C-alpha positions as a Markdown table, in Angstrom:
| # | Residue | x | y | z |
|---|---|---|---|---|
| 1 | Met | 59.7 | 183.3 | 154.7 |
| 2 | Asp | 62.1 | 180.6 | 154.2 |
| 3 | Thr | 64.3 | 182.3 | 156.4 |
| 4 | Leu | 61.7 | 182.5 | 159.1 |
| 5 | Arg | 61.2 | 178.7 | 158.6 |
| 6 | Arg | 64.8 | 178.1 | 159.2 |
| 7 | Tyr | 64.8 | 179.9 | 162.3 |
| 8 | Val | 61.6 | 178.1 | 163.5 |
| 9 | Ala | 63.3 | 174.7 | 162.9 |
| 10 | Val | 66.2 | 175.8 | 164.9 |
| 11 | Ala | 64.7 | 177.3 | 167.9 |
| 12 | Leu | 61.4 | 175.4 | 167.9 |
| 13 | Ala | 62.2 | 171.9 | 166.5 |
| 14 | Val | 61.7 | 170.2 | 169.8 |
| 15 | Ala | 60.2 | 173.0 | 171.9 |
| 16 | Ala | 56.7 | 173.7 | 173.4 |
| 17 | Ile | 57.0 | 176.6 | 175.6 |
| 18 | Tyr | 59.8 | 177.2 | 178.0 |
| 19 | Leu | 60.3 | 178.8 | 181.4 |
| 20 | Pro | 62.2 | 181.9 | 181.7 |
| 21 | Gly | 66.1 | 180.6 | 181.8 |
| 22 | Thr | 65.2 | 176.9 | 182.0 |
| 23 | Ala | 64.3 | 174.3 | 179.4 |
| 24 | Arg | 60.9 | 173.0 | 179.6 |
| 25 | Ile | 61.0 | 169.4 | 178.2 |
| 26 | Ala | 57.4 | 168.2 | 178.0 |
| 27 | Arg | 56.0 | 167.6 | 174.6 |
| 28 | Ala | 53.1 | 170.0 | 173.9 |
| 29 | Glu | 50.2 | 167.4 | 173.7 |
| 30 | Trp | 50.9 | 166.2 | 177.2 |
| 31 | Pro | 49.6 | 168.3 | 180.5 |
| 32 | Arg | 52.3 | 170.8 | 181.2 |
| 33 | Phe | 53.0 | 169.2 | 184.7 |
| 34 | Gly | 52.5 | 165.6 | 183.9 |
| 35 | Arg | 49.6 | 163.4 | 183.4 |
| 36 | Pro | 48.0 | 161.6 | 186.5 |
| 37 | Val | 48.0 | 158.1 | 186.0 |
| 38 | Val | 46.5 | 156.9 | 189.0 |
| 39 | Thr | 44.5 | 158.8 | 191.9 |
| 40 | Ala | 42.9 | 156.0 | 193.5 |
| 41 | Ile | 42.6 | 156.0 | 197.6 |
| 42 | Asn | 45.6 | 155.6 | 199.6 |
| 43 | Ser | 49.0 | 155.9 | 198.0 |
| 44 | Gln | 50.7 | 154.3 | 194.8 |
| 45 | Gln | 54.4 | 154.5 | 194.9 |
| 46 | Arg | 57.6 | 153.2 | 193.1 |
| 47 | Ala | 56.5 | 153.6 | 189.3 |
| 48 | Ala | 58.4 | 151.6 | 186.8 |
| 49 | Val | 57.6 | 151.6 | 183.1 |
| 50 | Ala | 58.0 | 149.8 | 179.8 |
| 51 | Ala | 57.6 | 151.1 | 176.0 |
| 52 | Asp | 54.5 | 149.8 | 174.2 |
| 53 | Gly | 56.3 | 150.3 | 170.9 |
| 54 | Ala | 53.8 | 153.0 | 169.7 |
| 55 | Gly | 55.1 | 156.0 | 171.6 |
| 56 | Gly | 53.3 | 155.4 | 174.8 |
| 57 | Thr | 54.2 | 153.4 | 178.0 |
| 58 | Ile | 52.8 | 150.8 | 180.3 |
| 59 | Ile | 53.5 | 151.8 | 184.0 |
| 60 | Thr | 53.3 | 149.3 | 186.9 |
| 61 | Trp | 53.4 | 150.6 | 190.6 |
| 62 | Gln | 52.8 | 149.5 | 194.2 |
| 63 | Asp | 49.4 | 150.1 | 195.2 |
| 64 | Ser | 48.0 | 150.3 | 198.8 |
| 65 | Arg | 44.2 | 150.9 | 198.0 |
| 66 | Ser | 43.4 | 147.5 | 199.6 |
| 67 | Ala | 44.7 | 146.4 | 203.1 |
| 68 | Lys | 48.1 | 145.0 | 201.7 |
| 69 | Ile | 50.2 | 146.3 | 198.8 |
| 70 | Asn | 49.6 | 144.8 | 195.3 |
| 71 | Val | 50.9 | 145.4 | 191.9 |
| 72 | Phe | 48.8 | 147.3 | 189.2 |
| 73 | Ala | 49.5 | 148.4 | 185.7 |
| 74 | Gln | 48.2 | 151.1 | 183.6 |
| 75 | His | 48.7 | 152.2 | 179.7 |
| 76 | Val | 49.5 | 155.6 | 178.7 |
| 77 | Leu | 49.2 | 156.7 | 175.0 |
| 78 | Ala | 51.5 | 158.4 | 173.1 |
| 79 | Ser | 49.0 | 161.2 | 172.9 |
| 80 | Gly | 49.4 | 161.6 | 176.7 |
| 81 | Glu | 45.8 | 160.0 | 177.1 |
| 82 | Leu | 45.3 | 157.1 | 179.5 |
| 83 | Asp | 44.0 | 153.9 | 177.3 |
| 84 | Gly | 40.3 | 153.7 | 177.7 |
| 85 | Ala | 40.5 | 149.7 | 177.2 |
| 86 | Trp | 42.2 | 149.5 | 180.5 |
| 87 | Pro | 40.4 | 149.6 | 183.8 |
| 88 | Ile | 40.4 | 153.4 | 185.3 |
| 89 | Asp | 42.9 | 153.4 | 188.1 |
| 90 | Gly | 44.9 | 150.4 | 186.4 |
| 91 | Arg | 44.8 | 146.8 | 186.3 |
| 92 | Ser | 45.8 | 144.3 | 189.0 |
| 93 | Leu | 48.3 | 141.7 | 187.8 |
| 94 | Leu | 46.7 | 138.9 | 190.1 |
| 95 | Ala | 43.2 | 137.4 | 189.9 |
| 96 | Asp | 42.5 | 137.5 | 193.4 |
| 97 | Pro | 45.2 | 139.9 | 195.2 |
| 98 | Ala | 43.3 | 139.9 | 198.5 |
| 99 | Ala | 43.5 | 136.0 | 198.8 |
| 100 | Leu | 47.4 | 136.1 | 198.4 |
| 101 | Asp | 48.1 | 138.9 | 200.7 |
| 102 | Ser | 50.4 | 137.6 | 203.6 |
| 103 | Ala | 51.3 | 139.4 | 206.9 |
| 104 | Asp | 54.5 | 140.3 | 205.3 |
| 105 | Gly | 53.0 | 142.8 | 203.0 |
| 106 | Gly | 51.6 | 141.4 | 199.8 |
| 107 | Gln | 53.7 | 142.2 | 196.3 |
| 108 | Thr | 56.5 | 144.6 | 196.2 |
| 109 | Ser | 59.8 | 145.4 | 194.3 |
| 110 | Gln | 58.3 | 145.1 | 190.8 |
| 111 | His | 60.2 | 145.6 | 187.6 |
| 112 | Ile | 58.7 | 145.7 | 184.1 |
| 113 | Val | 59.7 | 145.1 | 180.4 |
| 114 | Ser | 58.0 | 145.3 | 176.9 |
| 115 | Asp | 57.0 | 142.2 | 175.5 |
| 116 | Gly | 57.4 | 143.5 | 172.0 |
| 117 | Ala | 53.7 | 143.2 | 171.0 |
| 118 | Gly | 52.2 | 146.2 | 173.0 |
| 119 | Gly | 52.1 | 144.5 | 176.4 |
| 120 | Ala | 54.6 | 144.0 | 179.2 |
| 121 | Ile | 55.9 | 141.4 | 181.6 |
| 122 | Val | 56.2 | 142.2 | 185.3 |
| 123 | Ala | 58.4 | 140.4 | 187.9 |
| 124 | Trp | 57.9 | 141.1 | 191.6 |
| 125 | Leu | 58.9 | 139.9 | 195.1 |
| 126 | Asp | 56.0 | 138.0 | 196.8 |
| 127 | Val | 55.9 | 136.2 | 200.2 |
| 128 | Arg | 52.5 | 134.4 | 199.8 |
| 129 | Pro | 50.8 | 132.3 | 202.9 |
| 130 | Gly | 52.7 | 129.2 | 203.9 |
| 131 | Ser | 56.0 | 130.4 | 202.3 |
| 132 | Ala | 59.0 | 130.6 | 204.6 |
| 133 | Ser | 60.9 | 133.3 | 202.5 |
| 134 | Ala | 60.4 | 135.9 | 199.6 |
| 135 | Asp | 60.1 | 134.4 | 196.0 |
| 136 | Ile | 60.0 | 135.9 | 192.5 |
| 137 | Tyr | 56.9 | 135.9 | 190.5 |
| 138 | Ala | 56.1 | 137.1 | 187.0 |
| 139 | Gln | 52.9 | 138.1 | 184.8 |
| 140 | His | 52.2 | 138.9 | 181.4 |
| 141 | Val | 49.8 | 141.8 | 180.8 |
| 142 | Leu | 48.6 | 141.9 | 176.9 |
| 143 | Ala | 48.1 | 145.3 | 175.0 |
| 144 | Ser | 44.5 | 145.1 | 175.4 |
| 145 | Gly | 44.9 | 145.3 | 179.2 |
| 146 | Val | 43.8 | 141.8 | 179.9 |
| 147 | Val | 46.3 | 139.4 | 181.9 |
| 148 | Asp | 47.5 | 136.8 | 179.4 |
| 149 | Pro | 45.3 | 133.7 | 179.9 |
| 150 | Arg | 48.1 | 131.4 | 178.8 |
| 151 | Trp | 50.0 | 132.4 | 182.3 |
| 152 | Pro | 49.1 | 131.3 | 185.8 |
| 153 | Val | 46.5 | 133.4 | 187.0 |
| 154 | Asn | 48.6 | 134.7 | 189.9 |
| 155 | Gly | 51.8 | 134.7 | 188.0 |
| 156 | Ile | 54.5 | 132.2 | 187.4 |
| 157 | Ala | 56.9 | 131.1 | 190.3 |
| 158 | Val | 60.2 | 131.9 | 188.8 |
| 159 | Ser | 62.3 | 130.7 | 191.7 |
| 160 | Gly | 61.3 | 129.1 | 194.8 |
| 161 | Ala | 64.6 | 128.0 | 195.8 |
| 162 | Val | 65.4 | 127.8 | 199.6 |
| 163 | Gly | 66.3 | 131.1 | 201.3 |
| 164 | Ala | 65.1 | 134.5 | 200.4 |
| 165 | Gln | 65.1 | 135.7 | 196.7 |
| 166 | Glu | 64.9 | 139.2 | 196.5 |
| 167 | Leu | 65.3 | 142.5 | 194.4 |
| 168 | Pro | 64.1 | 141.1 | 191.0 |
| 169 | Val | 64.9 | 142.8 | 187.6 |
| 170 | Ile | 63.8 | 141.7 | 184.2 |
| 171 | Ala | 64.8 | 142.5 | 180.5 |
| 172 | Glu | 63.0 | 141.0 | 177.3 |
| 173 | Asp | 64.5 | 138.3 | 175.4 |
| 174 | Gly | 63.5 | 139.5 | 171.9 |
| 175 | Ser | 61.2 | 136.7 | 171.4 |
| 176 | Gly | 58.2 | 137.7 | 173.9 |
| 177 | Gly | 59.8 | 136.2 | 176.9 |
| 178 | Ala | 62.2 | 137.6 | 179.4 |
| 179 | Phe | 65.4 | 137.1 | 181.6 |
| 180 | Val | 64.6 | 137.7 | 185.1 |
| 181 | Ala | 67.7 | 138.1 | 187.5 |
| 182 | Trp | 67.7 | 138.6 | 191.4 |
| 183 | Glu | 69.5 | 138.7 | 194.5 |
| 184 | Asp | 69.5 | 135.0 | 196.3 |
| 185 | Gln | 70.7 | 133.7 | 199.6 |
| 186 | Arg | 70.1 | 130.1 | 199.1 |
| 187 | Asp | 73.7 | 129.9 | 200.3 |
| 188 | Pro | 73.1 | 131.3 | 203.9 |
| 189 | Ser | 76.8 | 132.4 | 204.0 |
| 190 | Asn | 76.7 | 135.1 | 201.4 |
| 191 | Leu | 74.3 | 136.5 | 198.5 |
| 192 | Asp | 74.6 | 135.6 | 195.1 |
| 193 | Val | 73.0 | 136.8 | 191.7 |
| 194 | Phe | 71.0 | 134.3 | 189.9 |
| 195 | Ala | 68.9 | 134.5 | 186.8 |
| 196 | Glu | 66.2 | 132.7 | 184.8 |
| 197 | His | 64.4 | 132.7 | 181.4 |
| 198 | Val | 60.6 | 132.9 | 181.3 |
| 199 | Leu | 59.2 | 131.8 | 177.9 |
| 200 | Ser | 56.2 | 133.9 | 176.1 |
| 201 | Thr | 54.0 | 131.2 | 176.9 |
| 202 | Gly | 54.3 | 131.6 | 180.7 |
| 203 | Thr | 56.3 | 128.7 | 181.3 |
| 204 | Leu | 60.0 | 128.5 | 182.6 |
| 205 | Asp | 62.8 | 127.5 | 180.0 |
| 206 | Pro | 63.2 | 123.8 | 180.3 |
| 207 | Ala | 66.9 | 124.2 | 179.0 |
| 208 | Trp | 67.8 | 126.3 | 182.2 |
| 209 | Pro | 68.5 | 124.8 | 185.7 |
| 210 | Ala | 65.3 | 125.0 | 188.1 |
| 211 | Asn | 65.6 | 128.1 | 190.1 |
| 212 | Gly | 68.1 | 129.6 | 187.5 |
| 213 | Phe | 71.7 | 130.1 | 186.7 |
| 214 | Ala | 74.4 | 131.5 | 189.1 |
| 215 | Val | 75.5 | 134.6 | 187.3 |
| 216 | Gly | 77.7 | 136.1 | 190.0 |
| 217 | Ser | 78.9 | 133.7 | 192.6 |
| 218 | Gly | 82.4 | 134.4 | 193.3 |
| 219 | Ile | 84.3 | 135.2 | 196.6 |
| 220 | Gly | 82.6 | 137.5 | 198.9 |
| 221 | Ser | 78.7 | 138.6 | 198.2 |
| 222 | Gln | 77.0 | 139.7 | 195.1 |
| 223 | Gly | 73.8 | 141.3 | 195.4 |
| 224 | Arg | 71.4 | 144.5 | 194.0 |
| 225 | Pro | 71.4 | 143.2 | 190.4 |
| 226 | Ala | 70.2 | 145.4 | 187.2 |
| 227 | Ile | 69.5 | 143.9 | 183.8 |
| 228 | Gly | 69.3 | 145.2 | 180.3 |
| 229 | Phe | 68.6 | 143.8 | 177.1 |
| 230 | Asp | 71.4 | 143.2 | 174.5 |
| 231 | Gly | 69.2 | 143.7 | 171.4 |
| 232 | Ala | 70.2 | 140.3 | 170.2 |
| 233 | His | 68.0 | 137.9 | 172.3 |
| 234 | Gly | 70.3 | 138.2 | 175.1 |
| 235 | Ala | 71.0 | 140.6 | 178.2 |
| 236 | Ile | 73.6 | 141.9 | 180.4 |
| 237 | Val | 73.3 | 141.8 | 184.1 |
| 238 | Ala | 75.2 | 144.1 | 186.5 |
| 239 | Trp | 75.6 | 143.9 | 190.1 |
| 240 | Val | 77.4 | 145.2 | 193.2 |
| 241 | Asp | 80.4 | 142.9 | 194.0 |
| 242 | Asn | 82.6 | 143.0 | 197.2 |
| 243 | Arg | 85.0 | 140.3 | 196.3 |
| 244 | Ser | 87.9 | 142.7 | 196.9 |
| 245 | Gly | 87.0 | 142.7 | 200.6 |
| 246 | Thr | 88.0 | 146.3 | 200.9 |
| 247 | Ala | 84.9 | 148.2 | 198.9 |
| 248 | Asp | 82.1 | 147.3 | 197.0 |
| 249 | His | 82.3 | 147.6 | 193.0 |
| 250 | Ile | 80.2 | 147.1 | 190.1 |
| 251 | Phe | 80.6 | 143.9 | 187.8 |
| 252 | Ala | 78.6 | 142.7 | 184.6 |
| 253 | Gln | 77.8 | 139.7 | 183.0 |
| 254 | His | 76.3 | 138.6 | 179.6 |
| 255 | Leu | 73.5 | 136.0 | 179.3 |
| 256 | Lys | 72.5 | 134.2 | 176.1 |
| 257 | Leu | 69.5 | 132.0 | 175.4 |
| 258 | Thr | 71.8 | 128.9 | 176.5 |
| 259 | Gly | 73.1 | 130.7 | 179.7 |
| 260 | Val | 76.0 | 132.7 | 180.7 |
| 261 | Asp | 78.2 | 133.9 | 178.0 |
| 262 | Pro | 81.5 | 131.8 | 178.1 |
| 263 | Ala | 83.3 | 134.5 | 176.0 |
| 264 | Trp | 83.2 | 136.9 | 179.2 |
| 265 | Pro | 85.2 | 136.7 | 182.2 |
| 266 | Ala | 84.1 | 134.0 | 184.7 |
| 267 | Asn | 82.0 | 135.7 | 187.6 |
| 268 | Gly | 81.9 | 139.0 | 185.5 |
| 269 | Arg | 83.9 | 142.0 | 184.2 |
| 270 | Gly | 84.7 | 145.0 | 186.2 |
| 271 | Ile | 83.0 | 148.0 | 185.3 |
| 272 | Ser | 84.9 | 150.9 | 187.0 |
| 273 | Gly | 88.5 | 151.3 | 188.1 |
| 274 | Ala | 87.5 | 153.8 | 190.8 |
| 275 | Thr | 88.5 | 153.3 | 194.5 |
| 276 | Ala | 85.3 | 154.7 | 195.8 |
| 277 | Glu | 82.4 | 152.4 | 197.2 |
| 278 | Glu | 79.8 | 151.8 | 194.5 |
| 279 | Ser | 76.2 | 150.7 | 194.5 |
| 280 | Arg | 72.9 | 150.7 | 192.6 |
| 281 | Pro | 73.8 | 149.8 | 189.0 |
| 282 | Ile | 71.4 | 150.4 | 186.4 |
| 283 | Val | 71.8 | 148.8 | 182.7 |
| 284 | Val | 70.6 | 149.7 | 179.3 |
| 285 | Ser | 71.4 | 148.5 | 175.7 |
| 286 | Asp | 73.7 | 150.5 | 173.7 |
| 287 | Gly | 71.9 | 149.2 | 170.5 |
| 288 | Ala | 75.1 | 147.2 | 169.5 |
| 289 | Gly | 75.4 | 144.3 | 171.7 |
| 290 | Gly | 76.8 | 145.9 | 174.7 |
| 291 | Ala | 75.5 | 148.3 | 177.3 |
| 292 | Ile | 75.6 | 151.6 | 179.4 |
| 293 | Val | 75.8 | 150.9 | 183.0 |
| 294 | Thr | 75.2 | 153.7 | 185.5 |
| 295 | Trp | 75.9 | 153.6 | 189.3 |
| 296 | Gln | 75.9 | 155.6 | 192.6 |
| 297 | Ala | 79.5 | 156.1 | 193.7 |
| 298 | Phe | 80.0 | 157.3 | 197.4 |
| 299 | His | 82.3 | 160.4 | 197.6 |
| 300 | Phe | 81.4 | 163.3 | 200.0 |
| 301 | Asn | 77.9 | 162.9 | 198.3 |
| 302 | Gln | 75.9 | 160.1 | 196.4 |
| 303 | Thr | 77.1 | 160.6 | 192.8 |
| 304 | Glu | 75.9 | 159.2 | 189.4 |
| 305 | Tyr | 78.2 | 157.9 | 187.2 |
| 306 | Ala | 78.2 | 155.7 | 183.9 |
| 307 | Gln | 80.3 | 153.4 | 181.8 |
| 308 | His | 80.1 | 151.6 | 178.3 |
| 309 | Val | 80.8 | 148.1 | 178.3 |
| 310 | Thr | 81.1 | 146.4 | 174.5 |
| 311 | Ala | 79.4 | 143.4 | 173.3 |
| 312 | Gly | 82.6 | 141.5 | 173.7 |
| 313 | Gly | 82.8 | 142.3 | 177.4 |
| 314 | Thr | 85.5 | 145.0 | 177.2 |
| 315 | Leu | 85.4 | 148.6 | 178.4 |
| 316 | Asp | 84.9 | 151.3 | 175.8 |
| 317 | Pro | 88.4 | 153.1 | 175.8 |
| 318 | Ala | 86.7 | 156.4 | 174.6 |
| 319 | Trp | 84.9 | 156.6 | 178.1 |
| 320 | Pro | 86.7 | 157.7 | 181.2 |
| 321 | Ala | 88.1 | 154.7 | 183.1 |
| 322 | Ala | 86.6 | 155.2 | 186.5 |
| 323 | Gly | 83.3 | 156.3 | 184.7 |
| 324 | Leu | 81.7 | 159.4 | 183.6 |
| 325 | Arg | 80.4 | 161.6 | 186.1 |
| 326 | Leu | 76.9 | 162.7 | 185.4 |
| 327 | Ser | 76.3 | 165.8 | 187.5 |
| 328 | Ala | 78.7 | 168.6 | 189.0 |
| 329 | Ser | 76.1 | 169.1 | 191.6 |
| 330 | Glu | 77.0 | 168.6 | 195.3 |
| 331 | Leu | 73.5 | 167.3 | 196.1 |
| 332 | Asp | 73.0 | 163.6 | 196.7 |
| 333 | Glu | 71.7 | 161.9 | 193.4 |
| 334 | Thr | 69.6 | 159.0 | 194.3 |
| 335 | Gln | 66.9 | 156.8 | 192.9 |
| 336 | Ser | 68.4 | 156.7 | 189.3 |
| 337 | Thr | 66.8 | 155.2 | 186.1 |
| 338 | Ile | 67.9 | 155.1 | 182.5 |
| 339 | Ala | 66.6 | 154.8 | 178.9 |
| 340 | Pro | 68.5 | 154.4 | 175.4 |
| 341 | Asp | 68.4 | 157.4 | 173.3 |
| 342 | Gly | 68.6 | 155.5 | 170.1 |
| 343 | Ala | 72.1 | 156.9 | 169.2 |
| 344 | Gly | 74.2 | 154.6 | 171.5 |
| 345 | Gly | 73.6 | 157.0 | 174.3 |
| 346 | Ala | 71.3 | 157.3 | 177.2 |
| 347 | Ile | 68.9 | 159.5 | 179.1 |
| 348 | Val | 69.4 | 159.3 | 182.9 |
| 349 | Ala | 66.9 | 160.4 | 185.6 |
| 350 | Trp | 67.5 | 160.7 | 189.2 |
| 351 | Lys | 66.0 | 162.2 | 192.3 |
| 352 | Glu | 68.0 | 165.2 | 193.7 |
| 353 | Asn | 66.4 | 167.0 | 196.7 |
| 354 | Phe | 62.8 | 167.3 | 196.0 |
| 355 | Asp | 63.3 | 167.3 | 192.1 |
| 356 | Val | 63.3 | 164.8 | 189.3 |
| 357 | Ile | 66.7 | 165.6 | 187.1 |
| 358 | Leu | 67.4 | 164.5 | 183.7 |
| 359 | Gln | 70.6 | 164.1 | 181.9 |
| 360 | His | 71.7 | 163.0 | 178.4 |
| 361 | Val | 74.8 | 160.8 | 178.1 |
| 362 | Leu | 76.2 | 160.9 | 174.7 |
| 363 | Ala | 77.7 | 157.7 | 172.9 |
| 364 | Thr | 81.0 | 159.3 | 173.0 |
| 365 | Gly | 81.2 | 159.1 | 176.8 |
| 366 | Ser | 80.5 | 162.8 | 177.1 |
| 367 | Leu | 77.5 | 164.9 | 178.4 |
| 368 | Asp | 75.1 | 166.5 | 176.1 |
| 369 | Pro | 76.0 | 170.3 | 176.3 |
| 370 | Gln | 72.3 | 171.2 | 175.9 |
| 371 | Tyr | 71.6 | 169.6 | 179.2 |
| 372 | Gly | 74.1 | 171.3 | 181.2 |
| 373 | Ala | 76.7 | 170.2 | 183.8 |
| 374 | Thr | 73.8 | 169.6 | 186.4 |
| 375 | Gly | 71.2 | 168.2 | 184.0 |
| 376 | Arg | 67.6 | 169.5 | 183.8 |
| 377 | Pro | 64.5 | 169.5 | 186.1 |
| 378 | Val | 61.4 | 167.7 | 184.8 |
| 379 | Val | 59.1 | 170.0 | 186.4 |
| 380 | Asp | 59.4 | 173.2 | 188.4 |
| 381 | Leu | 56.9 | 173.0 | 191.0 |
| 382 | Pro | 57.2 | 173.3 | 194.9 |
| 383 | Ser | 55.8 | 170.0 | 195.4 |
| 384 | Gly | 58.1 | 166.9 | 196.0 |
| 385 | Gln | 58.9 | 164.5 | 192.8 |
| 386 | Gly | 60.6 | 161.3 | 193.4 |
| 387 | Asp | 61.0 | 157.5 | 192.5 |
| 388 | Pro | 61.5 | 158.5 | 188.7 |
| 389 | Ala | 61.2 | 155.6 | 185.9 |
| 390 | Ile | 62.0 | 156.5 | 182.5 |
| 391 | Val | 61.3 | 154.5 | 179.1 |
| 392 | Ala | 62.6 | 155.1 | 175.4 |
| 393 | Thr | 60.0 | 156.3 | 173.0 |
| 394 | Gly | 62.0 | 156.4 | 170.0 |
| 395 | Gly | 63.5 | 159.5 | 168.0 |
| 396 | Gly | 65.6 | 160.5 | 171.3 |
| 397 | Gly | 62.5 | 160.9 | 173.2 |
| 398 | Ala | 61.4 | 159.2 | 176.7 |
| 399 | Ile | 58.6 | 159.1 | 179.0 |
| 400 | Val | 59.3 | 159.6 | 182.7 |
| 401 | Ala | 57.1 | 158.6 | 185.5 |
| 402 | Trp | 57.4 | 159.8 | 189.1 |
| 403 | Thr | 55.7 | 160.0 | 192.5 |
| 404 | Asp | 54.3 | 163.5 | 193.1 |
| 405 | Thr | 52.8 | 165.2 | 196.4 |
| 406 | Arg | 51.4 | 167.9 | 194.6 |
| 407 | Lys | 48.0 | 167.3 | 196.2 |
| 408 | Gly | 49.6 | 167.8 | 199.7 |
| 409 | Thr | 48.1 | 164.6 | 201.0 |
| 410 | Asp | 48.5 | 161.1 | 199.4 |
| 411 | Val | 51.2 | 160.5 | 196.7 |
| 412 | Asp | 50.1 | 159.9 | 193.2 |
| 413 | Ile | 51.7 | 158.8 | 190.0 |
| 414 | Tyr | 52.4 | 161.3 | 187.1 |
| 415 | Ala | 54.0 | 160.9 | 183.7 |
| 416 | Met | 55.5 | 163.4 | 180.9 |
| 417 | Gln | 56.9 | 162.9 | 177.6 |
| 418 | Val | 60.3 | 164.5 | 177.2 |
| 419 | Ser | 62.8 | 164.9 | 174.4 |
| 420 | Ala | 66.3 | 164.0 | 174.2 |
| 421 | Ile | 67.6 | 167.6 | 172.8 |
| 422 | Val | 66.8 | 170.6 | 174.6 |
| 423 | Thr | 66.5 | 174.2 | 173.4 |
| 424 | Thr | 67.1 | 177.2 | 176.0 |
| 425 | Gly | 66.2 | 180.7 | 176.7 |
| 426 | Val | 62.6 | 180.7 | 175.2 |
| 427 | Pro | 60.9 | 182.8 | 177.6 |
| 428 | Asp | 57.0 | 181.6 | 178.8 |
| 429 | Ser | 54.8 | 184.5 | 178.7 |
| 430 | Thr | 52.0 | 182.6 | 177.1 |
| 431 | Pro | 48.4 | 183.8 | 178.5 |
| 432 | Pro | 45.9 | 181.3 | 179.7 |
| 433 | Gly | 44.2 | 179.7 | 176.6 |
| 434 | Leu | 47.0 | 180.5 | 174.1 |
| 435 | Ala | 48.6 | 177.0 | 172.9 |
| 436 | Leu | 51.5 | 176.6 | 170.7 |
| 437 | Arg | 51.4 | 173.0 | 169.1 |
| 438 | Arg | 54.5 | 171.3 | 167.9 |
| 439 | Pro | 56.2 | 172.3 | 164.9 |
| 440 | Gly | 55.9 | 170.0 | 161.9 |
| 441 | Pro | 57.5 | 167.9 | 160.3 |
| 442 | Asn | 59.8 | 167.5 | 163.3 |
| 443 | Pro | 62.8 | 167.5 | 162.7 |
| 444 | Ala | 63.0 | 169.1 | 159.6 |
| 445 | Arg | 65.7 | 170.9 | 157.1 |
| 446 | Gly | 63.3 | 173.0 | 155.2 |
| 447 | Ser | 59.8 | 174.3 | 155.6 |
| 448 | Val | 58.1 | 174.0 | 159.0 |
| 449 | Thr | 54.4 | 174.7 | 159.9 |
| 450 | Leu | 53.5 | 176.2 | 163.1 |
| 451 | Arg | 49.9 | 176.0 | 164.7 |
| 452 | Phe | 48.5 | 178.0 | 167.6 |
| 453 | Ser | 45.2 | 178.5 | 169.1 |
| 454 | Leu | 43.6 | 181.7 | 170.8 |
| 455 | Pro | 41.2 | 181.6 | 173.6 |
| 456 | Ser | 38.9 | 183.9 | 171.6 |
| 457 | Pro | 39.3 | 185.6 | 168.1 |
| 458 | Ala | 41.9 | 188.5 | 167.9 |
| 459 | Pro | 44.6 | 189.9 | 165.9 |
| 460 | Ala | 47.9 | 188.0 | 166.6 |
| 461 | Arg | 51.7 | 188.5 | 165.9 |
| 462 | Leu | 54.1 | 185.4 | 166.0 |
| 463 | Thr | 57.7 | 186.6 | 166.5 |
| 464 | Ile | 60.4 | 183.8 | 166.1 |
| 465 | Phe | 63.8 | 183.9 | 167.6 |
| 466 | Asp | 66.7 | 181.4 | 167.0 |
| 467 | Ala | 68.5 | 179.5 | 169.7 |
| 468 | Ser | 71.0 | 182.5 | 170.5 |
| 469 | Gly | 68.2 | 184.9 | 171.0 |
| 470 | Arg | 68.3 | 186.7 | 167.6 |
| 471 | Leu | 65.0 | 187.7 | 165.9 |
């Protein structure tokens, strides 16, 4: 029996039931092909996610159930169930969305971050009636599903500078507030990247300039920012920069509570030494004050790369100088998103053709061999999946949300819990009604308990194989 249990620990420590030849990466409690988060009328799109601190997630999206697009949010528990304390089909982040709808389309480009207390702060782009250009707003939703009464009922104006402010991104500050960065056109000759600090009370940090600090404002244009928490009351911002005048490249800068970190290079650190055109950076903490940055490079196809920048603002010499390529696939890789794995690496998701693909980047600057050279699909369905969003849940796990066309009509939001480590080669021959529960404890070095249920009483035989297929 001890030998049997050891085999179970190896073969099933992170497994549920797998498709032949393909790793299935959903946790057993969640529906096999994901949990529907919102199925209201019309379309819900562009999901973004934040951890709730208890293994679940708060998901926000653009919702067109009314005449214009508005921002909604919903809480999914670690069990895979929707939080019954929240409204069915989600909470609107505005007190009166209809009153704020404009001819330009309402609230869009939302981005979300945990508040550290089970709730979340959401930033978005807003063109309100009477405004000559787009501005950035933010709102706080509590763990209870109620909008924070200390904050302005229709969100706080993060920046109302002249010119357009677009593409907002947000990172926690470790104190219940958030750093917000965006692409700014207050200088009509070119784009710059600015950032602002929002306090937990729903007010702007009085120590910061009104309408924010200039994070990247060198020669040429700086835009398409990304941001990630540094784990120590600061954040790292990355952006697309064309200061070379020949091709766009990725640069990054460190923010502290007092503003831009003077220890980093003025106007940012170059992240890649490659010559290819680069765009769409994403940032996630490495757990040690630095960050892993991913981006899209344009070769013959659109390819995802990653690089590690340390807390001191230097590139990790263990990683490839031009960045780590995340997939050997020749298909276009777009709409990428990233979450930390808790061990100095990251889990990355992107859209490839009509699928959402996952890849695990190790802290060593290499790819997890369990995921393969081209990554793993989240679900294996003929319908289209896209717009992935991902958030870490601890222990190397994550929750992925995506848009899904499986109903064949409107687009809906689904979510699934995944594991950072994948076991392959376990066939899925499960008859309807048979359920294999997660082994426990998980992970384990000694005894492991397996639980399963049958559709009706019947003799049963359980056969265990190790990861190489041995009985």
